[in-house]
PDB file of C-alpha atoms in Angstrom:
ATOM      1  CA  GLY A   1     131.153  90.118  12.457  1.00 55.00           C
ATOM      2  CA  ALA A   2     132.159  90.264  16.132  1.00 79.00           C
ATOM      3  CA  GLY A   3     129.619  89.326  18.784  1.00 90.00           C
ATOM      4  CA  VAL A   4     128.848  90.974  22.008  1.00 93.00           C
ATOM      5  CA  SER A   5     132.055  91.540  24.108  1.00 94.00           C
ATOM      6  CA  GLN A   6     132.330  92.178  27.692  1.00 95.00           C
ATOM      7  CA  SER A   7     135.230  93.207  30.036  1.00 96.00           C
ATOM      8  CA  PRO A   8     136.618  92.234  32.350  1.00 97.00           C
ATOM      9  CA  SER A   9     135.743  88.450  32.066  1.00 94.00           C
ATOM     10  CA  ASN A  10     136.499  88.201  35.805  1.00 96.00           C
ATOM     11  CA  LYS A  11     136.586  90.622  38.577  1.00 97.00           C
ATOM     12  CA  VAL A  12     137.401  90.076  42.335  1.00 98.00           C
ATOM     13  CA  THR A  13     136.862  93.100  44.348  1.00 97.00           C
ATOM     14  CA  GLU A  14     136.721  93.798  48.179  1.00 97.00           C
ATOM     15  CA  LYS A  15     133.353  94.599  49.878  1.00 97.00           C
ATOM     16  CA  GLY A  16     132.607  98.294  49.734  1.00 97.00           C
ATOM     17  CA  LYS A  17     134.583  99.065  46.657  1.00 97.00           C
ATOM     18  CA  ASP A  18     133.036 100.255  43.304  1.00 98.00           C
ATOM     19  CA  VAL A  19     133.245  98.211  40.230  1.00 98.00           C
ATOM     20  CA  GLU A  20     132.506  99.034  36.531  1.00 98.00           C
ATOM     21  CA  LEU A  21     131.601  96.466  33.933  1.00 98.00           C
ATOM     22  CA  ARG A  22     131.721  97.096  30.229  1.00 97.00           C
ATOM     23  CA  CYS A  23     129.629  95.751  27.422  1.00 97.00           C
ATOM     24  CA  ASP A  24     130.374  96.312  23.492  1.00 96.00           C
ATOM     25  CA  PRO A  25     127.181  95.362  21.723  1.00 94.00           C
ATOM     26  CA  ILE A  26     126.817  94.159  18.143  1.00 93.00           C
ATOM     27  CA  SER A  27     127.385  97.043  15.764  1.00 91.00           C
ATOM     28  CA  GLY A  28     123.938  98.374  14.669  1.00 87.00           C
ATOM     29  CA  HIS A  29     121.951  96.718  17.429  1.00 89.00           C
ATOM     30  CA  THR A  30     119.778  99.532  19.080  1.00 86.00           C
ATOM     31  CA  ALA A  31     118.805  97.419  22.083  1.00 87.00           C
ATOM     32  CA  LEU A  32     121.087  96.516  25.038  1.00 92.00           C
ATOM     33  CA  TYR A  33     120.250  94.512  28.076  1.00 92.00           C
ATOM     34  CA  TRP A  34     121.906  93.716  31.357  1.00 95.00           C
ATOM     35  CA  TYR A  35     121.162  90.719  33.338  1.00 94.00           C
ATOM     36  CA  ARG A  36     122.552  89.182  36.469  1.00 95.00           C
ATOM     37  CA  GLN A  37     122.898  85.426  37.048  1.00 90.00           C
ATOM     38  CA  ARG A  38     123.560  84.342  40.539  1.00 90.00           C
ATOM     39  CA  LEU A  39     124.969  80.719  41.179  1.00 83.00           C
ATOM     40  CA  GLY A  40     122.217  78.141  40.520  1.00 74.00           C
ATOM     41  CA  GLN A  41     119.720  80.702  39.471  1.00 76.00           C
ATOM     42  CA  GLY A  42     118.096  82.032  36.304  1.00 78.00           C
ATOM     43  CA  LEU A  43     118.920  85.202  34.607  1.00 84.00           C
ATOM     44  CA  GLU A  44     117.639  88.355  36.347  1.00 89.00           C
ATOM     45  CA  PHE A  45     116.697  91.408  34.270  1.00 88.00           C
ATOM     46  CA  LEU A  46     118.406  94.541  35.290  1.00 93.00           C
ATOM     47  CA  ILE A  47     118.093  97.231  32.637  1.00 92.00           C
ATOM     48  CA  TYR A  48     117.357  97.796  29.118  1.00 89.00           C
ATOM     49  CA  PHE A  49     118.431 100.601  26.674  1.00 90.00           C
ATOM     50  CA  GLN A  50     116.699 101.375  23.357  1.00 85.00           C
ATOM     51  CA  GLY A  51     118.256 103.921  21.171  1.00 82.00           C
ATOM     52  CA  ASN A  52     118.094 107.459  22.724  1.00 82.00           C
ATOM     53  CA  SER A  53     114.912 106.580  24.695  1.00 84.00           C
ATOM     54  CA  ALA A  54     114.961 106.706  28.455  1.00 88.00           C
ATOM     55  CA  PRO A  55     116.146 103.366  29.804  1.00 90.00           C
ATOM     56  CA  ASP A  56     113.962 100.905  31.505  1.00 87.00           C
ATOM     57  CA  LYS A  57     115.701 100.661  35.043  1.00 90.00           C
ATOM     58  CA  SER A  58     112.889  98.595  36.597  1.00 87.00           C
ATOM     59  CA  GLY A  59     115.109  95.678  37.259  1.00 89.00           C
ATOM     60  CA  LEU A  60     117.918  97.433  39.055  1.00 94.00           C
ATOM     61  CA  PRO A  61     118.094  95.912  42.662  1.00 94.00           C
ATOM     62  CA  SER A  62     119.137  98.988  44.535  1.00 94.00           C
ATOM     63  CA  ASP A  63     120.327 102.520  44.031  1.00 95.00           C
ATOM     64  CA  ARG A  64     123.906 101.165  44.223  1.00 97.00           C
ATOM     65  CA  PHE A  65     123.418  99.904  40.651  1.00 97.00           C
ATOM     66  CA  SER A  66     123.512 102.285  37.698  1.00 97.00           C
ATOM     67  CA  ALA A  67     124.156 101.990  34.122  1.00 96.00           C
ATOM     68  CA  GLU A  68     124.994 104.242  31.075  1.00 95.00           C
ATOM     69  CA  ARG A  69     124.967 103.935  27.296  1.00 94.00           C
ATOM     70  CA  THR A  70     125.924 106.661  24.890  1.00 85.00           C
ATOM     71  CA  GLY A  71     123.766 106.330  21.793  1.00 79.00           C
ATOM     72  CA  GLU A  72     123.966 102.763  20.338  1.00 80.00           C
ATOM     73  CA  SER A  73     127.521 101.984  21.622  1.00 89.00           C
ATOM     74  CA  VAL A  74     129.226 100.756  24.612  1.00 95.00           C
ATOM     75  CA  SER A  75     127.347 100.577  27.922  1.00 97.00           C
ATOM     76  CA  THR A  76     128.841 100.397  31.483  1.00 97.00           C
ATOM     77  CA  LEU A  77     127.209  99.046  34.507  1.00 98.00           C
ATOM     78  CA  THR A  78     128.381 100.444  37.819  1.00 98.00           C
ATOM     79  CA  ILE A  79     128.027  98.835  41.212  1.00 98.00           C
ATOM     80  CA  GLN A  80     128.932 101.243  44.000  1.00 98.00           C
ATOM     81  CA  ARG A  81     129.864  99.977  47.531  1.00 98.00           C
ATOM     82  CA  THR A  82     129.709  96.449  46.608  1.00 98.00           C
ATOM     83  CA  GLN A  83     128.246  93.827  48.832  1.00 97.00           C
ATOM     84  CA  GLN A  84     128.881  90.120  48.965  1.00 96.00           C
ATOM     85  CA  GLU A  85     125.350  89.470  47.604  1.00 95.00           C
ATOM     86  CA  ASP A  86     126.427  91.183  44.342  1.00 97.00           C
ATOM     87  CA  SER A  87     128.730  88.292  43.525  1.00 97.00           C
ATOM     88  CA  ALA A  88     127.316  86.904  40.303  1.00 97.00           C
ATOM     89  CA  VAL A  89     127.870  86.700  36.524  1.00 95.00           C
ATOM     90  CA  TYR A  90     126.668  89.824  34.837  1.00 97.00           C
ATOM     91  CA  LEU A  91     125.592  89.201  31.239  1.00 95.00           C
ATOM     92  CA  CYS A  92     124.955  91.712  28.514  1.00 95.00           C
ATOM     93  CA  ALA A  93     122.870  91.128  25.409  1.00 93.00           C
ATOM     94  CA  SER A  94     122.101  93.195  22.436  1.00 90.00           C
ATOM     95  CA  SER A  95     119.240  93.004  19.776  1.00 85.00           C
ATOM     96  CA  LEU A  96     118.163  94.852  16.654  1.00 80.00           C
ATOM     97  CA  VAL A  97     114.721  95.896  18.114  1.00 68.00           C
ATOM     98  CA  ALA A  98     113.707  95.631  21.760  1.00 52.00           C
ATOM     99  CA  ARG A  99     110.089  96.564  22.109  1.00 53.00           C
ATOM    100  CA  GLN A 100     108.885  93.327  20.348  1.00 52.00           C
ATOM    101  CA  VAL A 101     111.154  90.827  21.892  1.00 51.00           C
ATOM    102  CA  LEU A 102     110.644  88.641  18.788  1.00 58.00           C
ATOM    103  CA  TYR A 103     114.062  89.613  17.965  1.00 69.00           C
ATOM    104  CA  GLU A 104     116.872  87.349  19.036  1.00 77.00           C
ATOM    105  CA  GLN A 105     119.096  88.654  21.882  1.00 84.00           C
ATOM    106  CA  TYR A 106     122.770  87.946  21.484  1.00 88.00           C
ATOM    107  CA  PHE A 107     124.634  87.384  24.612  1.00 91.00           C
ATOM    108  CA  GLY A 108     128.211  88.242  25.615  1.00 92.00           C
ATOM    109  CA  PRO A 109     130.209  85.856  27.597  1.00 90.00           C
ATOM    110  CA  GLY A 110     129.713  87.555  30.916  1.00 93.00           C
ATOM    111  CA  THR A 111     131.734  89.064  33.744  1.00 96.00           C
ATOM    112  CA  ARG A 112     132.122  86.990  36.753  1.00 96.00           C
ATOM    113  CA  LEU A 113     132.196  89.332  39.809  1.00 98.00           C
ATOM    114  CA  THR A 114     133.307  88.005  43.133  1.00 97.00           C
ATOM    115  CA  VAL A 115     132.949  90.295  46.239  1.00 97.00           C
ATOM    116  CA  THR A 116     135.180  89.282  49.097  1.00 96.00           C
TER     117      THR A 116
ATOM    118  CA  ALA B   1     104.345  89.383  35.781  1.00 72.00           C
ATOM    119  CA  GLN B   2     105.501  86.476  33.654  1.00 79.00           C
ATOM    120  CA  SER B   3     107.540  83.586  35.153  1.00 87.00           C
ATOM    121  CA  VAL B   4     109.204  80.464  34.172  1.00 91.00           C
ATOM    122  CA  THR B   5     109.844  77.216  36.093  1.00 93.00           C
ATOM    123  CA  GLN B   6     112.274  74.565  34.848  1.00 94.00           C
ATOM    124  CA  LEU B   7     111.756  71.249  36.303  1.00 91.00           C
ATOM    125  CA  GLY B   8     115.057  69.513  37.176  1.00 90.00           C
ATOM    126  CA  SER B   9     118.239  71.433  37.560  1.00 90.00           C
ATOM    127  CA  HIS B  10     120.216  68.500  36.222  1.00 95.00           C
ATOM    128  CA  VAL B  11     119.254  66.027  33.632  1.00 97.00           C
ATOM    129  CA  SER B  12     121.484  63.038  32.582  1.00 97.00           C
ATOM    130  CA  VAL B  13     120.838  61.010  29.472  1.00 97.00           C
ATOM    131  CA  SER B  14     122.803  58.431  27.561  1.00 97.00           C
ATOM    132  CA  GLU B  15     124.014  59.084  24.011  1.00 97.00           C
ATOM    133  CA  GLY B  16     121.250  58.339  21.566  1.00 97.00           C
ATOM    134  CA  ALA B  17     118.446  58.501  24.146  1.00 98.00           C
ATOM    135  CA  LEU B  18     115.571  60.926  24.194  1.00 98.00           C
ATOM    136  CA  VAL B  19     116.228  64.408  25.708  1.00 98.00           C
ATOM    137  CA  LEU B  20     113.265  65.959  27.474  1.00 98.00           C
ATOM    138  CA  LEU B  21     113.841  69.221  29.373  1.00 98.00           C
ATOM    139  CA  ARG B  22     110.689  70.712  31.041  1.00 97.00           C
ATOM    140  CA  CYS B  23     109.624  74.331  31.077  1.00 97.00           C
ATOM    141  CA  ASN B  24     106.351  75.696  32.513  1.00 96.00           C
ATOM    142  CA  TYR B  25     105.415  79.358  32.303  1.00 94.00           C
ATOM    143  CA  SER B  26     103.057  81.747  33.896  1.00 91.00           C
ATOM    144  CA  SER B  27     101.841  84.724  31.804  1.00 86.00           C
ATOM    145  CA  SER B  28      98.631  86.854  31.934  1.00 80.00           C
ATOM    146  CA  VAL B  29      98.755  87.402  28.167  1.00 84.00           C
ATOM    147  CA  PRO B  30      99.782  85.240  25.186  1.00 82.00           C
ATOM    148  CA  PRO B  31     103.522  84.608  25.727  1.00 88.00           C
ATOM    149  CA  TYR B  32     106.564  84.586  23.573  1.00 89.00           C
ATOM    150  CA  LEU B  33     108.680  81.564  24.666  1.00 92.00           C
ATOM    151  CA  PHE B  34     112.361  80.913  24.177  1.00 93.00           C
ATOM    152  CA  TRP B  35     114.961  78.184  24.860  1.00 96.00           C
ATOM    153  CA  TYR B  36     118.542  79.277  25.008  1.00 94.00           C
ATOM    154  CA  VAL B  37     121.715  77.137  25.347  1.00 94.00           C
ATOM    155  CA  GLN B  38     124.814  77.962  27.018  1.00 90.00           C
ATOM    156  CA  TYR B  39     127.860  75.724  26.090  1.00 88.00           C
ATOM    157  CA  PRO B  40     130.852  75.596  28.567  1.00 82.00           C
ATOM    158  CA  ASN B  41     132.738  78.971  28.558  1.00 75.00           C
ATOM    159  CA  GLN B  42     130.469  80.411  25.952  1.00 79.00           C
ATOM    160  CA  GLY B  43     127.601  82.938  25.815  1.00 79.00           C
ATOM    161  CA  LEU B  44     123.925  82.129  25.707  1.00 87.00           C
ATOM    162  CA  GLN B  45     122.632  81.428  22.223  1.00 88.00           C
ATOM    163  CA  LEU B  46     119.050  80.898  20.956  1.00 91.00           C
ATOM    164  CA  LEU B  47     118.000  77.434  20.182  1.00 94.00           C
ATOM    165  CA  LEU B  48     114.360  78.240  19.219  1.00 94.00           C
ATOM    166  CA  LYS B  49     111.390  80.491  19.878  1.00 91.00           C
ATOM    167  CA  TYR B  50     107.663  80.455  19.828  1.00 92.00           C
ATOM    168  CA  THR B  51     105.733  83.677  19.103  1.00 86.00           C
ATOM    169  CA  THR B  52     102.574  82.876  17.100  1.00 84.00           C
ATOM    170  CA  GLY B  53     101.352  80.368  14.671  1.00 88.00           C
ATOM    171  CA  ALA B  54     102.491  76.726  14.689  1.00 90.00           C
ATOM    172  CA  THR B  55     102.857  75.416  18.275  1.00 92.00           C
ATOM    173  CA  LEU B  56     105.584  72.972  17.369  1.00 96.00           C
ATOM    174  CA  VAL B  57     108.812  74.845  16.861  1.00 95.00           C
ATOM    175  CA  LYS B  58     111.981  73.429  15.453  1.00 96.00           C
ATOM    176  CA  GLY B  59     115.303  74.778  16.333  1.00 94.00           C
ATOM    177  CA  ILE B  60     118.902  74.256  15.723  1.00 91.00           C
ATOM    178  CA  ASN B  61     120.897  71.028  16.233  1.00 92.00           C
ATOM    179  CA  GLY B  62     117.755  68.836  15.983  1.00 95.00           C
ATOM    180  CA  PHE B  63     115.940  70.302  18.905  1.00 97.00           C
ATOM    181  CA  GLU B  64     112.142  71.194  18.997  1.00 97.00           C
ATOM    182  CA  ALA B  65     109.671  72.361  21.475  1.00 97.00           C
ATOM    183  CA  GLU B  66     105.843  72.445  21.603  1.00 96.00           C
ATOM    184  CA  PHE B  67     103.719  75.235  23.033  1.00 95.00           C
ATOM    185  CA  LYS B  68     100.811  73.838  24.972  1.00 95.00           C
ATOM    186  CA  LYS B  69      98.619  76.377  26.150  1.00 93.00           C
ATOM    187  CA  SER B  70      96.346  74.078  28.206  1.00 93.00           C
ATOM    188  CA  GLU B  71      99.353  72.770  30.082  1.00 94.00           C
ATOM    189  CA  THR B  72     101.249  76.238  30.106  1.00 95.00           C
ATOM    190  CA  SER B  73     104.232  74.285  29.015  1.00 96.00           C
ATOM    191  CA  PHE B  74     107.106  74.686  26.390  1.00 97.00           C
ATOM    192  CA  HIS B  75     109.185  71.506  26.911  1.00 98.00           C
ATOM    193  CA  LEU B  76     112.245  71.022  24.825  1.00 98.00           C
ATOM    194  CA  THR B  77     113.006  67.656  23.114  1.00 98.00           C
ATOM    195  CA  LYS B  78     115.518  65.983  20.917  1.00 98.00           C
ATOM    196  CA  PRO B  79     114.961  62.385  19.819  1.00 97.00           C
ATOM    197  CA  SER B  80     118.565  61.228  20.088  1.00 97.00           C
ATOM    198  CA  ALA B  81     120.989  62.975  22.361  1.00 97.00           C
ATOM    199  CA  HIS B  82     124.732  63.562  21.203  1.00 97.00           C
ATOM    200  CA  MET B  83     127.640  64.164  23.338  1.00 96.00           C
ATOM    201  CA  SER B  84     127.895  67.734  22.068  1.00 95.00           C
ATOM    202  CA  ASP B  85     124.475  68.603  23.414  1.00 96.00           C
ATOM    203  CA  ALA B  86     125.949  68.784  27.006  1.00 96.00           C
ATOM    204  CA  ALA B  87     125.387  72.226  28.177  1.00 95.00           C
ATOM    205  CA  GLU B  88     123.031  74.352  30.224  1.00 94.00           C
ATOM    206  CA  TYR B  89     119.650  75.120  28.869  1.00 96.00           C
ATOM    207  CA  PHE B  90     117.414  78.024  29.898  1.00 94.00           C
ATOM    208  CA  CYS B  91     113.696  78.463  29.174  1.00 95.00           C
ATOM    209  CA  ALA B  92     112.492  82.170  29.026  1.00 92.00           C
ATOM    210  CA  VAL B  93     109.158  84.014  28.610  1.00 90.00           C
ATOM    211  CA  SER B  94     108.272  87.551  27.539  1.00 84.00           C
ATOM    212  CA  GLU B  95     105.119  89.320  26.415  1.00 78.00           C
ATOM    213  CA  GLU B  96     104.602  91.755  23.549  1.00 72.00           C
ATOM    214  CA  GLY B  97     105.478  95.331  24.510  1.00 67.00           C
ATOM    215  CA  ASN B  98     107.344  94.066  27.685  1.00 67.00           C
ATOM    216  CA  ASN B  99     111.084  94.532  27.825  1.00 64.00           C
ATOM    217  CA  ASP B 100     111.444  92.149  30.659  1.00 69.00           C
ATOM    218  CA  MET B 101     112.325  88.652  29.484  1.00 78.00           C
ATOM    219  CA  ARG B 102     112.123  86.129  32.378  1.00 84.00           C
ATOM    220  CA  PHE B 103     114.372  83.168  32.474  1.00 87.00           C
ATOM    221  CA  GLY B 104     114.160  79.902  34.365  1.00 90.00           C
ATOM    222  CA  ALA B 105     117.027  78.729  36.601  1.00 88.00           C
ATOM    223  CA  GLY B 106     118.327  76.489  33.876  1.00 91.00           C
ATOM    224  CA  THR B 107     118.709  72.707  33.494  1.00 95.00           C
ATOM    225  CA  ARG B 108     122.261  71.291  33.070  1.00 95.00           C
ATOM    226  CA  LEU B 109     122.268  68.518  30.522  1.00 97.00           C
ATOM    227  CA  THR B 110     124.850  65.679  30.823  1.00 97.00           C
ATOM    228  CA  VAL B 111     125.220  63.053  28.134  1.00 97.00           C
ATOM    229  CA  LYS B 112     126.814  59.786  29.019  1.00 96.00           C
ATOM    230  CA  PRO B 113     128.734  57.747  26.366  1.00 94.00           C
TER     231      PRO B 113
END
């Protein structure tokens, strides 16, 4: 009965380096979301995966951001050539069905990314 | 696109006092509305949600919220605050068929003894 897990919990990186963030959704959840939360701001939608359908990448802020998910398992969010404005908490959530957002999203604890 | 405004980034109440956290939304179609809570060092968890039907929605831990279409509001209330209610609260809005759930900036609730 594990919940959504994310790793690492904290990541400090130098400007210009690439980082990879990992999300393990709840087993059986077909939908997976990534959000970004900057200090003092709300959650910003980044990308959404639903089963084997093409992901909805409409929230990705630039082409430095990409994400992958194999089937209904682990997802990785990659940020290339990190910038200081990328510093934020990155949250992952999973749910049973995505199209009807009636279904509750279960959130992971987040990865706090600091770009120096 | 839908959006959410939470009035007050920080609310402080005394234990036993009424809790009122404000949320106003903007949506071009009937919205789905949510309140999430984030306790210190924990992930977000759903408090309650409104989709259709009864406009007064009851959630966990004694919280409730009322959907008021005329006011485009979905304020969160609890009659009597408890110390354990101290957390950050997020209001969110989405629309049927839209994968993009929009969150407010959050309101940090402090409960004084």
